[in-house]
């Protein structure tokens, strides 16, 4: 019997989180200033406040969200087409399009990644958020949960032991 094997490998982009994000501290103002973007802050899709840093009428969104089945607070920054999911020590970046890990690795190995307009802008956003490197691996739900309770150096060690992994330093 022939079986269809799904060969798509979803890439996971991970950077260090340099912000202690809370509703009641100045971390969101700092992010808005670093990105030079107005920011609308939501809790469970209800607008809490707006942070204006420039005269542009457009704003990016930051949402504190609790799902009914989970008491974990999700902190999500929507910037352009990407979503940045903030955890205590790291940030996951969700790309707005499907791109296989192997294709991403090939682009990296042939220097096409740093020449690509979209990725240039993404890397600049990562720099603006205070990180000088991005870690890329294949999404695996079991392995991703392992990262949750670790400090940044432990996260880097876990990532570097993965078979499918590479790092881009700016």
Tab-separated table of C-alpha atoms in Angstrom:
chain	number	residue	atom	x	y	z
A	1	UNK	CA	0.000	0.000	0.000
A	2	UNK	CA	1.389	3.390	-0.984
A	3	UNK	CA	1.409	6.032	1.699
A	4	UNK	CA	1.815	9.725	1.218
A	5	UNK	CA	4.689	11.100	3.240
A	6	UNK	CA	4.466	14.749	4.181
A	7	UNK	CA	7.953	16.117	3.631
A	8	UNK	CA	7.106	19.708	4.573
A	9	UNK	CA	9.190	20.823	7.556
A	10	UNK	CA	7.818	23.928	9.247
A	11	UNK	CA	10.651	26.255	10.251
A	12	UNK	CA	10.724	27.882	13.669
A	13	UNK	CA	12.557	31.182	14.058
A	14	UNK	CA	13.643	31.947	17.613
A	15	UNK	CA	15.347	35.027	19.066
A	16	UNK	CA	16.230	36.085	22.570
A	17	UNK	CA	13.606	38.089	24.446
A	18	UNK	CA	15.199	41.161	26.015
A	19	UNK	CA	11.941	42.569	27.424
A	20	UNK	CA	10.018	41.909	30.631
A	21	UNK	CA	6.625	42.491	29.098
A	22	UNK	CA	3.828	43.458	31.467
A	23	UNK	CA	0.797	45.664	30.987
A	24	UNK	CA	1.849	47.928	33.833
A	25	UNK	CA	5.502	48.602	33.031
A	26	UNK	CA	7.163	50.614	30.266
A	27	UNK	CA	8.231	47.600	28.168
A	28	UNK	CA	5.535	48.176	25.546
A	29	UNK	CA	6.496	51.836	25.180
A	30	UNK	CA	10.103	50.710	24.754
A	31	UNK	CA	9.111	48.230	22.020
A	32	UNK	CA	7.057	50.903	20.230
A	33	UNK	CA	10.029	53.283	20.353
A	34	UNK	CA	12.543	50.633	19.231
A	35	UNK	CA	10.363	49.768	16.219
A	36	UNK	CA	9.354	53.432	15.712
A	37	UNK	CA	5.751	52.268	15.431
A	38	UNK	CA	2.534	53.304	17.128
A	39	UNK	CA	1.190	50.452	19.213
A	40	UNK	CA	-2.332	49.373	20.128
A	41	UNK	CA	-2.385	47.173	23.211
A	42	UNK	CA	-5.181	44.640	23.636
A	43	UNK	CA	-6.227	42.101	26.259
A	44	UNK	CA	-8.328	39.307	24.751
A	45	UNK	CA	-9.065	41.580	21.776
A	46	UNK	CA	-10.269	44.506	23.942
A	47	UNK	CA	-8.292	47.714	23.422
A	48	UNK	CA	-6.467	48.724	26.617
A	49	UNK	CA	-4.339	51.626	25.429
A	50	UNK	CA	-2.645	53.226	22.467
A	51	UNK	CA	0.997	54.242	22.433
A	52	UNK	CA	1.903	56.897	19.881
A	53	UNK	CA	5.542	57.396	18.939
A	54	UNK	CA	5.158	58.970	15.503
A	55	UNK	CA	2.596	60.905	13.458
A	56	UNK	CA	1.707	57.900	11.336
A	57	UNK	CA	-1.938	56.879	11.746
A	58	UNK	CA	-1.091	53.193	11.359
A	59	UNK	CA	-0.341	51.102	14.422
A	60	UNK	CA	0.904	47.612	15.114
A	61	UNK	CA	-0.928	45.459	17.636
A	62	UNK	CA	0.177	43.809	20.851
A	63	UNK	CA	-2.313	41.381	22.367
A	64	UNK	CA	-2.280	39.805	25.801
A	65	UNK	CA	-4.451	36.761	25.247
A	66	UNK	CA	-5.669	33.953	27.498
A	67	UNK	CA	-7.281	31.000	25.769
A	68	UNK	CA	-10.218	29.423	27.619
A	69	UNK	CA	-8.582	26.002	27.818
A	70	UNK	CA	-5.298	27.412	29.103
A	71	UNK	CA	-4.333	29.718	31.930
A	72	UNK	CA	-1.115	30.634	30.126
A	73	UNK	CA	-0.971	34.254	29.033
A	74	UNK	CA	0.089	34.605	25.410
A	75	UNK	CA	1.847	37.817	24.411
A	76	UNK	CA	1.681	38.422	20.690
A	77	UNK	CA	3.055	41.335	18.683
A	78	UNK	CA	1.663	41.553	15.169
A	79	UNK	CA	4.103	43.536	13.057
A	80	UNK	CA	3.288	43.753	9.399
A	81	UNK	CA	2.624	40.217	8.338
A	82	UNK	CA	4.644	38.469	11.050
A	83	UNK	CA	3.592	37.469	14.522
A	84	UNK	CA	6.116	37.644	17.349
A	85	UNK	CA	5.107	35.341	20.223
A	86	UNK	CA	6.824	36.502	23.399
A	87	UNK	CA	7.852	33.987	26.049
A	88	UNK	CA	9.857	34.713	29.176
A	89	UNK	CA	13.301	34.131	27.608
A	90	UNK	CA	12.640	33.836	23.874
A	91	UNK	CA	10.449	35.008	21.013
A	92	UNK	CA	9.010	32.785	18.295
A	93	UNK	CA	8.572	34.479	14.939
A	94	UNK	CA	5.706	33.180	12.847
A	95	UNK	CA	6.202	33.868	9.133
A	96	UNK	CA	3.147	34.960	7.109
A	97	UNK	CA	3.774	32.385	4.389
A	98	UNK	CA	4.743	28.749	4.104
A	99	UNK	CA	8.430	28.229	3.538
A	100	UNK	CA	9.964	24.819	4.044
A	101	UNK	CA	12.932	24.542	6.427
A	102	UNK	CA	15.085	22.972	3.689
A	103	UNK	CA	14.306	25.877	1.334
A	104	UNK	CA	15.168	28.363	4.059
A	105	UNK	CA	18.445	26.535	4.738
A	106	UNK	CA	19.293	26.524	1.023
A	107	UNK	CA	18.604	30.268	0.824
A	108	UNK	CA	20.909	30.750	3.811
A	109	UNK	CA	23.690	28.576	2.353
A	110	UNK	CA	23.599	30.451	-0.975
A	111	UNK	CA	23.430	33.923	0.673
A	112	UNK	CA	20.008	34.548	-0.886
A	113	UNK	CA	18.433	34.975	2.534
A	114	UNK	CA	20.402	38.133	3.369
A	115	UNK	CA	19.690	39.525	-0.113
A	116	UNK	CA	15.927	38.924	0.055
A	117	UNK	CA	13.937	42.125	0.674
A	118	UNK	CA	11.450	40.490	3.037
A	119	UNK	CA	14.132	38.878	5.188
A	120	UNK	CA	16.232	42.072	5.256
A	121	UNK	CA	13.240	43.852	6.819
A	122	UNK	CA	12.586	40.971	9.214
A	123	UNK	CA	16.218	40.902	10.337
A	124	UNK	CA	16.071	44.664	10.934
A	125	UNK	CA	12.992	44.193	13.150
A	126	UNK	CA	14.868	41.534	15.114
A	127	UNK	CA	17.803	43.948	15.532
A	128	UNK	CA	15.392	46.676	16.633
A	129	UNK	CA	14.107	44.292	19.301
A	130	UNK	CA	17.661	43.999	20.635
A	131	UNK	CA	18.870	40.693	19.232
A	132	UNK	CA	21.882	40.165	16.988
A	133	UNK	CA	21.098	36.604	15.941
A	134	UNK	CA	18.235	34.374	14.935
A	135	UNK	CA	18.040	30.618	15.500
A	136	UNK	CA	16.195	28.459	12.977
A	137	UNK	CA	15.083	24.870	13.425
A	138	UNK	CA	12.189	22.572	12.494
A	139	UNK	CA	8.941	22.827	14.434
A	140	UNK	CA	8.380	19.878	16.753
A	141	UNK	CA	5.659	20.385	19.397
A	142	UNK	CA	7.408	18.123	21.923
A	143	UNK	CA	10.745	19.889	21.614
A	144	UNK	CA	9.251	23.376	21.606
A	145	UNK	CA	7.626	22.864	25.019
A	146	UNK	CA	11.047	21.924	26.425
A	147	UNK	CA	12.188	25.514	25.807
A	148	UNK	CA	9.480	27.093	27.946
A	149	UNK	CA	11.058	26.798	31.398
A	150	UNK	CA	14.692	27.362	30.432
A	151	UNK	CA	16.938	30.401	30.567
A	152	UNK	CA	18.420	31.728	27.322
A	153	UNK	CA	21.763	29.893	27.527
A	154	UNK	CA	19.924	26.599	28.122
A	155	UNK	CA	17.630	27.330	25.169
A	156	UNK	CA	20.650	27.934	22.927
A	157	UNK	CA	22.187	24.639	24.053
A	158	UNK	CA	18.972	22.726	23.288
A	159	UNK	CA	18.703	24.338	19.851
A	160	UNK	CA	22.332	23.649	18.963
A	161	UNK	CA	21.889	19.931	19.650
A	162	UNK	CA	19.076	19.638	17.107
A	163	UNK	CA	19.988	17.885	13.873
A	164	UNK	CA	18.140	20.432	11.744
A	165	UNK	CA	19.357	23.780	13.011
A	166	UNK	CA	21.248	26.842	11.871
A	167	UNK	CA	21.895	30.313	13.203
A	168	UNK	CA	22.159	33.666	11.469
A	169	UNK	CA	24.280	36.338	13.150
A	170	UNK	CA	23.810	39.941	12.041
